[in-house]
mmCIF file of C-alpha atoms in Angstrom:
data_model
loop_
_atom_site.group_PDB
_atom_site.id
_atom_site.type_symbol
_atom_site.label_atom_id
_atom_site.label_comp_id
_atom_site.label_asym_id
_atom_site.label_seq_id
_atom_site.Cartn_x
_atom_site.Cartn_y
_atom_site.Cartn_z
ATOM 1 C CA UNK A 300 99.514 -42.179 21.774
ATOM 2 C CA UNK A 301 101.002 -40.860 25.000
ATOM 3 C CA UNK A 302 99.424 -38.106 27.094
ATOM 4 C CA UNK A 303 100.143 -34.902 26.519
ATOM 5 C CA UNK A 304 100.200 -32.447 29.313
ATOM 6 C CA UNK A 305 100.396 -28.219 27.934
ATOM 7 C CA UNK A 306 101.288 -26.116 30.114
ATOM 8 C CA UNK A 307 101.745 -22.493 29.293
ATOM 9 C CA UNK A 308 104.127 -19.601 31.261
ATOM 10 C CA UNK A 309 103.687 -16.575 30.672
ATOM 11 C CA UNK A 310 104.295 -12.997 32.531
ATOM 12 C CA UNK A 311 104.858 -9.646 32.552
ATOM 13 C CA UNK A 312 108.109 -7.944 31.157
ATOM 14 C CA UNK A 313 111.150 -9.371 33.124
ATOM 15 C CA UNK A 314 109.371 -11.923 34.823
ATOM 16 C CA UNK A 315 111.828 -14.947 34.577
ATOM 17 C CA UNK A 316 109.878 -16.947 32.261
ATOM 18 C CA UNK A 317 112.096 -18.103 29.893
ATOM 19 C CA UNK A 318 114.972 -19.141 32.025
ATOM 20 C CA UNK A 319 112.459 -20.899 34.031
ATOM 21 C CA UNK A 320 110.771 -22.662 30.869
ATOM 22 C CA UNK A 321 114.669 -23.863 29.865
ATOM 23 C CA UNK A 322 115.081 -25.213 33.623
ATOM 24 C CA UNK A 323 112.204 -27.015 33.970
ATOM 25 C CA UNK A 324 112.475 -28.705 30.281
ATOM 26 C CA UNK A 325 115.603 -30.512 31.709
ATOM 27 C CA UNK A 326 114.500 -31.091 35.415
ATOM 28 C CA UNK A 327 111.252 -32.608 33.918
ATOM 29 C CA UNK A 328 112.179 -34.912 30.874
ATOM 30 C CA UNK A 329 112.628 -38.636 32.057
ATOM 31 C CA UNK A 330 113.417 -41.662 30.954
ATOM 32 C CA UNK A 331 108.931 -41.809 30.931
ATOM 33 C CA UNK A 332 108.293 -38.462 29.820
ATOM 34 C CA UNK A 333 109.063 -36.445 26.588
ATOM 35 C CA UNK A 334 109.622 -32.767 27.213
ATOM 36 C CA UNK A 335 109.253 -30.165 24.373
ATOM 37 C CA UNK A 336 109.795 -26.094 24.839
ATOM 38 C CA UNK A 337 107.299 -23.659 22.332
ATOM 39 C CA UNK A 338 109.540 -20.634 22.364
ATOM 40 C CA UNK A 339 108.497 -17.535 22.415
ATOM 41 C CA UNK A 340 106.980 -15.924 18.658
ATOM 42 C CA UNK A 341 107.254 -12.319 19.635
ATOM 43 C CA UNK A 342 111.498 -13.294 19.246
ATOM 44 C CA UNK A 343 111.145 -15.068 15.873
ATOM 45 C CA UNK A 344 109.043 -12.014 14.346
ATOM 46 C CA UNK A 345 111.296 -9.123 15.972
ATOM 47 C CA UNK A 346 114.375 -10.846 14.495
ATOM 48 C CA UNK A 347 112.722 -11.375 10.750
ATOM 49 C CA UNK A 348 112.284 -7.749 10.509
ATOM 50 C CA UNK A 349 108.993 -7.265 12.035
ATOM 51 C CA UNK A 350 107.689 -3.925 13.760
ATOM 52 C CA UNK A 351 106.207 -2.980 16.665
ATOM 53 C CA UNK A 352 104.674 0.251 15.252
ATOM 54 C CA UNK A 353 101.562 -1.311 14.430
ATOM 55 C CA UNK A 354 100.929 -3.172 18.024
ATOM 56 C CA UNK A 355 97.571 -5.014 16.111
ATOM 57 C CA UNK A 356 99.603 -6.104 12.716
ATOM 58 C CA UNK A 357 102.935 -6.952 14.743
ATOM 59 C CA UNK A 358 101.044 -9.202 17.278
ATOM 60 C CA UNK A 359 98.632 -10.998 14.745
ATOM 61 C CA UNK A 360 102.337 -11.642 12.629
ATOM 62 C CA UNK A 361 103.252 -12.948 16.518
ATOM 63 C CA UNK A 362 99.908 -15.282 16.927
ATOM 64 C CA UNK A 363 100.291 -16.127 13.268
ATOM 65 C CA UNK A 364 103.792 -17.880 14.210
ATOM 66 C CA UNK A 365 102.841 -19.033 17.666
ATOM 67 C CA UNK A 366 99.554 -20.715 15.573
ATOM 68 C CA UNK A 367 102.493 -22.761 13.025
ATOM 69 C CA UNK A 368 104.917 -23.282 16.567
ATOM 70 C CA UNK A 369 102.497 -25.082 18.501
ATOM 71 C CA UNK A 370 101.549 -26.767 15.443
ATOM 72 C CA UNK A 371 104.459 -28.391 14.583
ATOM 73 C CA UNK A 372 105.769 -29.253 18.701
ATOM 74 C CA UNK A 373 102.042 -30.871 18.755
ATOM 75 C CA UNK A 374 103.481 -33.079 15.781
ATOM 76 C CA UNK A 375 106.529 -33.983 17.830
ATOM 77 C CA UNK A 376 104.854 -34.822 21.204
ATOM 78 C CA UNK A 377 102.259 -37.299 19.265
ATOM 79 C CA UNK A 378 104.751 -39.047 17.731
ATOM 80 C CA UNK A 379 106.762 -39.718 20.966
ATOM 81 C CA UNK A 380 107.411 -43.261 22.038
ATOM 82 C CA UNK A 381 106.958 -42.299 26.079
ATOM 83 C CA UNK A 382 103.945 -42.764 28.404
ATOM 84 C CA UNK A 383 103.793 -38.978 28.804
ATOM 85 C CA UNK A 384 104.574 -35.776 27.025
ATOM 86 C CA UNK A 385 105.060 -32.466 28.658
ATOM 87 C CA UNK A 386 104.703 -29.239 26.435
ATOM 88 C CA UNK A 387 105.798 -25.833 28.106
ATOM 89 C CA UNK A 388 105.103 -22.950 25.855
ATOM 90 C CA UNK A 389 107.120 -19.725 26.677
ATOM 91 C CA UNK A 390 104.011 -17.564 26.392
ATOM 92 C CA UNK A 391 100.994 -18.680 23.892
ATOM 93 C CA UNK A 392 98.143 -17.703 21.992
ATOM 94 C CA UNK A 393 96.864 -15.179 25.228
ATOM 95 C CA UNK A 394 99.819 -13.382 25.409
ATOM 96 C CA UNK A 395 98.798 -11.380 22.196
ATOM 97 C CA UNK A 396 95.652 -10.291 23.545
ATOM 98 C CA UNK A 397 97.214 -8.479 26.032
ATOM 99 C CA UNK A 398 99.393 -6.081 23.925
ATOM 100 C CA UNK A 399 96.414 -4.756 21.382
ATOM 101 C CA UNK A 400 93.382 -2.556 22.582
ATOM 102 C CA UNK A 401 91.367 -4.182 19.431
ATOM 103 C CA UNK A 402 91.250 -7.679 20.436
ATOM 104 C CA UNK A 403 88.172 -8.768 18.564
ATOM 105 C CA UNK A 404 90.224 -7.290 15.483
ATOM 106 C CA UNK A 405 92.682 -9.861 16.452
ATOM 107 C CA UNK A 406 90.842 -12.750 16.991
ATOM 108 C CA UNK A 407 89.398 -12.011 14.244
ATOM 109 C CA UNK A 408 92.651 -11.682 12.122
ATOM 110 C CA UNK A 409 93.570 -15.415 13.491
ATOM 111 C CA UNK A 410 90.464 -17.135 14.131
ATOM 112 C CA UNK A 411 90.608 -17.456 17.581
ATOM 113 C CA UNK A 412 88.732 -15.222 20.475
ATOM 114 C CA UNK A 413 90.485 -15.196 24.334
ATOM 115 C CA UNK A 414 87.994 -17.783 24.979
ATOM 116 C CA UNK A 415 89.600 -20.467 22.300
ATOM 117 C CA UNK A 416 93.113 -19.775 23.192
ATOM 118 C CA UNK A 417 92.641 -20.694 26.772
ATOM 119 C CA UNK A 418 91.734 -24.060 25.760
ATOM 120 C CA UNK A 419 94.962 -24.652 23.971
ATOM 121 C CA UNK A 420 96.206 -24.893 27.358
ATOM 122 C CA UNK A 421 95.529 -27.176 29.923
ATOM 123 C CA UNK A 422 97.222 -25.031 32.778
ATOM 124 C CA UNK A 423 98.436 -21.241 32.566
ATOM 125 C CA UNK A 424 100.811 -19.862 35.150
ATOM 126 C CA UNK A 425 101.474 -16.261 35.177
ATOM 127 C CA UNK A 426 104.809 -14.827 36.828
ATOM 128 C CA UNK A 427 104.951 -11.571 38.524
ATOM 129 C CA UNK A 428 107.045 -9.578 36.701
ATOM 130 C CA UNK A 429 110.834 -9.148 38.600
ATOM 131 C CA UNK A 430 110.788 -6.217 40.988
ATOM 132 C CA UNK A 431 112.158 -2.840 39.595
ATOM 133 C CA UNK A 432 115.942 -2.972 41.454
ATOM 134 C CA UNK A 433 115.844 -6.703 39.294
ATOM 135 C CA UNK A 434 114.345 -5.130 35.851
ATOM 136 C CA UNK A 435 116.614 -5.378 32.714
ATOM 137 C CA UNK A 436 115.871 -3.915 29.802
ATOM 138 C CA UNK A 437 117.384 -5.963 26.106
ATOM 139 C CA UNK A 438 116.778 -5.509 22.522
ATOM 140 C CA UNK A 439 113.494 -7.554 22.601
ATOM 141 C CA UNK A 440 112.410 -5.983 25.885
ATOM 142 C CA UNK A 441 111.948 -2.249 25.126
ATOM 143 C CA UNK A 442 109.347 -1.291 27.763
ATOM 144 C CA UNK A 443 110.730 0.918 30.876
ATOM 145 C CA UNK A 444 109.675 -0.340 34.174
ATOM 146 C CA UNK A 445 106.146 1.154 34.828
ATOM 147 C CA UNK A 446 105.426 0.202 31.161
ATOM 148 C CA UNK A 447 106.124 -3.734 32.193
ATOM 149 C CA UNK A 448 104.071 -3.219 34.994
ATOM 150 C CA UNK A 449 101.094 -1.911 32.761
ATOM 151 C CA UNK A 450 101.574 -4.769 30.422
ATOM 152 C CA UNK A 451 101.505 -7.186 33.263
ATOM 153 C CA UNK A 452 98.117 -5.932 34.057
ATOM 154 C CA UNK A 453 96.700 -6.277 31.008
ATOM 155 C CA UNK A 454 98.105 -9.937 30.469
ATOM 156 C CA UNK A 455 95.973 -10.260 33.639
ATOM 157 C CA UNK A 456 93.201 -9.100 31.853
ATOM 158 C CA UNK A 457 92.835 -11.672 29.421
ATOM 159 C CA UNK A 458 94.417 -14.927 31.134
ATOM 160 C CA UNK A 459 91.865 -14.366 34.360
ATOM 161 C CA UNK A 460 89.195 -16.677 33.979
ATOM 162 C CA UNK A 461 91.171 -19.433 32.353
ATOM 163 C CA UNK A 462 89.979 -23.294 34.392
ATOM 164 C CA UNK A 463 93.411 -23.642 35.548
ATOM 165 C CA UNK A 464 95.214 -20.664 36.708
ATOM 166 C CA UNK A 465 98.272 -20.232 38.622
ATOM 167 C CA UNK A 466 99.756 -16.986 39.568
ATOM 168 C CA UNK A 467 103.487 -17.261 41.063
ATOM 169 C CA UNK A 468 104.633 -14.101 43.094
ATOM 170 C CA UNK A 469 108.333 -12.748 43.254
ATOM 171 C CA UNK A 470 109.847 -14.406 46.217
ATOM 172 C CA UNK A 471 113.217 -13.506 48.394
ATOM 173 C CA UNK A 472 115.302 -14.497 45.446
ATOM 174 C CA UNK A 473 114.922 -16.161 42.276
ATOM 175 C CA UNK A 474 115.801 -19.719 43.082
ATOM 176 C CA UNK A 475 112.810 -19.273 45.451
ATOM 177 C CA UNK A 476 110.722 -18.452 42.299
ATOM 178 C CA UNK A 477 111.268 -21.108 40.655
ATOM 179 C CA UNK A 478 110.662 -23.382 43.128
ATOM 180 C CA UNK A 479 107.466 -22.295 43.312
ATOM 181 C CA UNK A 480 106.589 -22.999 39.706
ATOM 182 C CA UNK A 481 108.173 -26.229 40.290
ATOM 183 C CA UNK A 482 105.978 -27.182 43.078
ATOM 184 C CA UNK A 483 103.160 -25.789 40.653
ATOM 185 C CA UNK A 484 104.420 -28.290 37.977
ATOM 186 C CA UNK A 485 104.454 -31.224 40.080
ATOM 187 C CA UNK A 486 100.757 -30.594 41.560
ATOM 188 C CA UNK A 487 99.354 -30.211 37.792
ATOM 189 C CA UNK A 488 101.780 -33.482 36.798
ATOM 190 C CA UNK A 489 100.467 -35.328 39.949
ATOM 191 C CA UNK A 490 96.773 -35.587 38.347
ATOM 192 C CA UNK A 491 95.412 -34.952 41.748
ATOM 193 C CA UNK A 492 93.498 -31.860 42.564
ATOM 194 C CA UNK A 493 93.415 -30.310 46.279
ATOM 195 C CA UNK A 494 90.462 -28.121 46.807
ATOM 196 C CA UNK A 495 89.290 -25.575 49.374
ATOM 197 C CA UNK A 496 85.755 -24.632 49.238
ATOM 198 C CA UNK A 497 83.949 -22.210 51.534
ATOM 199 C CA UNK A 498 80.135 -22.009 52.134
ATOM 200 C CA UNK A 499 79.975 -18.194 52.143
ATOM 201 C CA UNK A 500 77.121 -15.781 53.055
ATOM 202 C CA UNK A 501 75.476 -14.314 49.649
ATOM 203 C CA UNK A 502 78.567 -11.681 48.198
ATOM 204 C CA UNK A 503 78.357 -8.291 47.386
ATOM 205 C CA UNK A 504 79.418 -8.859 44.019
ATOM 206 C CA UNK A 505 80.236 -4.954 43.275
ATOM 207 C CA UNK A 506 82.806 -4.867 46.553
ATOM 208 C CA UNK A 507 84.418 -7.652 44.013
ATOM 209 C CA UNK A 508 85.049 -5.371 41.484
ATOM 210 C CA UNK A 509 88.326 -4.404 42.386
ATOM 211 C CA UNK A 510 89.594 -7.633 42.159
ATOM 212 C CA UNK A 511 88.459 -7.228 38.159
ATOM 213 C CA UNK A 512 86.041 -10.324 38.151
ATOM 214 C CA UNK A 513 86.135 -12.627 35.190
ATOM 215 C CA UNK A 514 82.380 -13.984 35.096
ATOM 216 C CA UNK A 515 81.890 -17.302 33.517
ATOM 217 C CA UNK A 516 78.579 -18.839 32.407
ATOM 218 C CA UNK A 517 78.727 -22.898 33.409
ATOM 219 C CA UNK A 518 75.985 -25.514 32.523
ATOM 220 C CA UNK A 519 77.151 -28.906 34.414
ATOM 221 C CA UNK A 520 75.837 -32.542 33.509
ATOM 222 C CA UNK A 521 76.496 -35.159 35.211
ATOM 223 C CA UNK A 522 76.629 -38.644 33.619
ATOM 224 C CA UNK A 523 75.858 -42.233 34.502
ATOM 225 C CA UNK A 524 79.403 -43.618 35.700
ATOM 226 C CA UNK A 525 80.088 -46.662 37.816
ATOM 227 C CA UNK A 526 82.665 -45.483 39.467
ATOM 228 C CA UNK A 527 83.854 -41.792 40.771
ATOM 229 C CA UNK A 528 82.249 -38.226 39.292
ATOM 230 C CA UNK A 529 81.798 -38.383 35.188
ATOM 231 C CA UNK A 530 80.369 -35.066 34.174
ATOM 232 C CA UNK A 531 80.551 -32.332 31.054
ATOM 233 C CA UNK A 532 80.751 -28.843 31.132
ATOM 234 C CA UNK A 533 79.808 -26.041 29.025
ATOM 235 C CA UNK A 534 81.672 -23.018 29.933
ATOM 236 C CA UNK A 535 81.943 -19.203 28.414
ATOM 237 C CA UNK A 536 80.573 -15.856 28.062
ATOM 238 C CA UNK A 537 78.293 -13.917 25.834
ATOM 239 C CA UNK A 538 77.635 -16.885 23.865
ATOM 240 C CA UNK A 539 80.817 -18.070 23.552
ATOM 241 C CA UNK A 540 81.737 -21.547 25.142
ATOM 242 C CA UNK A 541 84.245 -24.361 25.555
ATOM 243 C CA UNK A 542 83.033 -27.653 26.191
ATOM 244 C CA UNK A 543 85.046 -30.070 29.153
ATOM 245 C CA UNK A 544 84.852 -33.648 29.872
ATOM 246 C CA UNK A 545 85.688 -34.725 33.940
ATOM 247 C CA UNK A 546 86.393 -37.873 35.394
ATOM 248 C CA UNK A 547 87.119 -37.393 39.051
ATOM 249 C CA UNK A 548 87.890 -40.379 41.618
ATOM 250 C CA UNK A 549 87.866 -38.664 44.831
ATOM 251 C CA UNK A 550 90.473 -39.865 47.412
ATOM 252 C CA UNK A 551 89.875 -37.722 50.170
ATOM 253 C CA UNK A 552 86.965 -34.986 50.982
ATOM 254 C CA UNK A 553 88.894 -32.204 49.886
ATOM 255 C CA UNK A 554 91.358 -34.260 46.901
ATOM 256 C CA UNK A 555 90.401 -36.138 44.032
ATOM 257 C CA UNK A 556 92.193 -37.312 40.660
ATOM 258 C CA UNK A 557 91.517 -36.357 37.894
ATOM 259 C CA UNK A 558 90.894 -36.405 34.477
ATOM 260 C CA UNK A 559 89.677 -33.298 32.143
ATOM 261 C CA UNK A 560 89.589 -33.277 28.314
ATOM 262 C CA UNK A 561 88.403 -30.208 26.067
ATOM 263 C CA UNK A 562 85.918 -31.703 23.657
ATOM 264 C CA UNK A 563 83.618 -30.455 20.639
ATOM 265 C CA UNK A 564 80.262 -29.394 20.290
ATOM 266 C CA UNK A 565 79.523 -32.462 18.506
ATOM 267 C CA UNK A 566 81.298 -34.773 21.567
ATOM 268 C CA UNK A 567 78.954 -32.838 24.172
ATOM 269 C CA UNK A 568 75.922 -33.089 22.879
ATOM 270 C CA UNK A 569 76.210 -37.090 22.379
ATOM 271 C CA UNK A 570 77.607 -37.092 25.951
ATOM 272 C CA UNK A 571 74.405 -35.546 27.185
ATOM 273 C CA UNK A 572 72.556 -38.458 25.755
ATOM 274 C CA UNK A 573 74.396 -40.110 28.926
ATOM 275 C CA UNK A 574 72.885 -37.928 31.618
ATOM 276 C CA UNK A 575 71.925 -39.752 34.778
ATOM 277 C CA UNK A 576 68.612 -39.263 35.048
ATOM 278 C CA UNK A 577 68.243 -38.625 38.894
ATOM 279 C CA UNK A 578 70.376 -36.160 38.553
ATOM 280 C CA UNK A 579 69.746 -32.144 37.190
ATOM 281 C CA UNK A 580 72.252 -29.826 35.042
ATOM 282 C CA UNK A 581 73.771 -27.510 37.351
ATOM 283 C CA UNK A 582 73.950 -23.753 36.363
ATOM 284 C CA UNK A 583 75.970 -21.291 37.839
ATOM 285 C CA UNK A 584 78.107 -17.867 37.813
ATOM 286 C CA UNK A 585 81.123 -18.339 38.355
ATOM 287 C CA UNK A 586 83.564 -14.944 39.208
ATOM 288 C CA UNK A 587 86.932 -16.101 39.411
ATOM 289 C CA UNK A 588 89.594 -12.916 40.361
ATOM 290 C CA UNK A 589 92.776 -13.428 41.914
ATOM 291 C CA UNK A 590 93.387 -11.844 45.646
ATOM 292 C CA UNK A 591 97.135 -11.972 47.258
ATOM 293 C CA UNK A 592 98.271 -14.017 44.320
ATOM 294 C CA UNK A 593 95.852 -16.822 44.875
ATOM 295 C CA UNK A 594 93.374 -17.658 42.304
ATOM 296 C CA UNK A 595 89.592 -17.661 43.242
ATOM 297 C CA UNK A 596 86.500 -19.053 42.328
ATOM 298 C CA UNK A 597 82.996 -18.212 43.407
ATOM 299 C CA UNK A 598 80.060 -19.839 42.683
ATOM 300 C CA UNK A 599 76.630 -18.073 42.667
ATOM 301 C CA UNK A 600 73.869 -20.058 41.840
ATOM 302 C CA UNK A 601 70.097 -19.632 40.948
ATOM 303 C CA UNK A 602 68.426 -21.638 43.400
ATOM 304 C CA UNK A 603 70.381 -19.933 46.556
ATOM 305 C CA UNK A 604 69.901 -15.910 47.192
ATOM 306 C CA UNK A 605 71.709 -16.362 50.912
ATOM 307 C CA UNK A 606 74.816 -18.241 50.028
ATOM 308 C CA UNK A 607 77.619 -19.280 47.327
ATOM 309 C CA UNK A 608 80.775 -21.112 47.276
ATOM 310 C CA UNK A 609 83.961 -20.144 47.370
ATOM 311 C CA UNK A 610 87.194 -22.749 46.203
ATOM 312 C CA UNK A 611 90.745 -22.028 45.846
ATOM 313 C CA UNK A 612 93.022 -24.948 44.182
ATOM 314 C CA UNK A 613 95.836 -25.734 46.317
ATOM 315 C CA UNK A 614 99.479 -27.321 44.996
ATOM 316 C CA UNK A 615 99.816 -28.918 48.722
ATOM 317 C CA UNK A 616 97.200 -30.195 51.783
ATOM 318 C CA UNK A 617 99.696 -27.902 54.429
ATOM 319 C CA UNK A 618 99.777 -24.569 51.878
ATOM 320 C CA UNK A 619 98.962 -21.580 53.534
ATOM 321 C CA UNK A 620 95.628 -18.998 52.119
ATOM 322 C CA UNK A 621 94.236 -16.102 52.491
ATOM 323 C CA UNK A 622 90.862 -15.386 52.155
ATOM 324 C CA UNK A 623 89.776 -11.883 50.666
ATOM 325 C CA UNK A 624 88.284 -9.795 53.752
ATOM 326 C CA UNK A 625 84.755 -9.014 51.244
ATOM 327 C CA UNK A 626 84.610 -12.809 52.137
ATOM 328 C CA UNK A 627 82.256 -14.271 55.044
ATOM 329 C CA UNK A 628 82.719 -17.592 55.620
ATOM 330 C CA UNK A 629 79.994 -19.734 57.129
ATOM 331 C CA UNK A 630 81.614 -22.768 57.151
ATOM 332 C CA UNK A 631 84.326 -25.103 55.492
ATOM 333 C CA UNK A 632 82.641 -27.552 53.358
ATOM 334 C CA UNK A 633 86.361 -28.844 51.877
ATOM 335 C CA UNK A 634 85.418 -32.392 52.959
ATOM 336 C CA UNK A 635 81.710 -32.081 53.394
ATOM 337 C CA UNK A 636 80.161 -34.528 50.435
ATOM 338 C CA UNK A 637 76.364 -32.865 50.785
ATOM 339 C CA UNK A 638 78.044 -29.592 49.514
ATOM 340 C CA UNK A 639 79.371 -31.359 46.430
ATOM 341 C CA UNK A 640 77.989 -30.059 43.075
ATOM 342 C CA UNK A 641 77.311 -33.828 42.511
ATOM 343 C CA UNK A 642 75.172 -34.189 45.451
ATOM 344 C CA UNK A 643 73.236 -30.578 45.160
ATOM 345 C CA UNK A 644 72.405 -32.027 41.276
ATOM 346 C CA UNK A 645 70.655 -35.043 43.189
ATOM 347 C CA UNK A 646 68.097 -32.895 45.334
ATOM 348 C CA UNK A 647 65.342 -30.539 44.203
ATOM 349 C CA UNK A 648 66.732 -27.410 44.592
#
């Protein structure tokens, strides 16, 4: 079976989404690599008759058909004949989160919480929606400006927190845009991940709040492996988790490929009969927030009260960050292997 690859866009009203999803279908597909396009359900629905009156029954009809979509390009990509398949969705399951003020009624009109639908997804990159002297309004898209830029917010409410989040800014001109989610395409692609992380001094965690936190709840295991990093991860919130399998070969102090697969309950718990025995599960807090259109993540963890961890994924060694100014830095620890998670589950902490 070839390896699949989903990737999700999404965005606020107007944010160029679509005719970005359409460009990078053709750049992408190879003589290698399958592409396949999820469109958009919110279209199908609208043009069937279906009403936005109702916000909670018109977006559970839109998840409903997003649910059968994904189904049936899922069909398509595992029978393809190429090394690698490359799914874009033009917005998923998330999306319809964002648009109802009920969403447990939602999930629990399709069966899936916010927690579920990021795992459908093994990136999600959110586009900020086109500045207002760009904004066009169509049949589909009803909202007036300061309505987008509501909705926008709220998509950030519910795609926040997601493993592997990219947010792409408005740039000089659109061509610029897309370039960007390009260069985002080819680092997730690539397999490799580039990694800043920041020993920090202990946070103020309610000077965070502004940036709208997404806590997570992680339990980390690492595994006997002969080569590289082989852990599992439990990962969630009030009791709700998704369970991740990592192989990562590291190349350089702050890179390393890799390899992460959402697995079951079922696959976890006879992975943990694998745990390396010189080494202890790792539990931690992690707030992850975005600041200046970079996506954070900070570690707190319960054998430290004076410091934390701070990473931000990178799509290129020489790409410029900014840190958020609630930040204080002790040192960079990007290439530092005693500040690994691997290492820290080694020592009695």
């Amino acid at each position: 079976m070839a390896k699949i690859i989903k990737i999700a866009l999404t965005g606020g009203p107007c944010s160029g989404k679509t005719s970005i999803v359409e460009r990078l279908a053709a750049e992408f597909y190879s003589d290698d690599r399958d592409v396949f396009i999820c469109p958009e359900s919110a279209y199908e629905v609208i043009a069937n008759g279906g009403s936005r009156e109702d916000y909670l029954a018109f977006e559970t009809l839109v998840a409903k058909k997003q649910l059968q979509n994904e189904s049936e390009i899922l069909k398509k990509a595992e029978e393809s004949e190429k090394n690698e398949v490359v799914v874009f969705y033009d917005r998923g399951i998330t999306d319809c989160f964002s648009y109802v003020d009920d969403r447990e009624a939602l999930a629990e009109n399709i069966g899936i919480n916010i927690i579920d639908s990021w795992a459908r997804y093994d990136a999600l990159i959110v586009l900020q929606t086109a500045p207002e002297s760009e904004y066009i309004s169509t049949c589909a898209r009803i909202e007036d400006y300061q309505t987008a830029l509501k909705f926008e917010q709220k998509l950030l409410e519910v795609t926040v927190g997601h493993s592997h989040l990219r947010y792409v800014k408005n740039q000089t001109n659109f061509e610029e845009k897309y370039q960007s989610v390009k260069a985002e395409i080819n680092s997730i692609l690539s397999g490799y991940e580039i990694e800043k992380k920041f020993l920090i001094e202990y946070p103020d965690l309610t000077l965070l709040q502004k940036y709208k936190p997404f806590k997570a709840e992680i339990s980390q295991t690492y595994l006997l492996c002969a080569v590289g990093s082989h852990r599992i991860r439990k990962r969630g919130t009030n009791g709700i988790f998704t369970y991740f399998e990592t192989l990562k070969i590291r190349v350089t102090g702050s890179c390393a490929e890799e390899t992460e697969d959402v697995i079951s309950k079922a696959q976890y718990d006879e992975l943990m009969k694998n745990a390396d025995p010189n080494k202890s599960t790792i539990d931690k807090d992690r707030y992850c927030f975005l600041y200046d259109g970079q996506y954070f993540e900070l570690d707190v963890f319960p054998f430290w009260n004076d410091k934390a961890f701070l990473e931000l994924e990178l799509k290129s060694e020489n790409q410029e960050y900014k840190l958020p100014p609630e930040i204080k830095v002790i040192e960079d620890v990007s290439d530092d292997y005693h500040y690994k998670n691997s290492y820290l589950a080694g020592l009695k902490l």
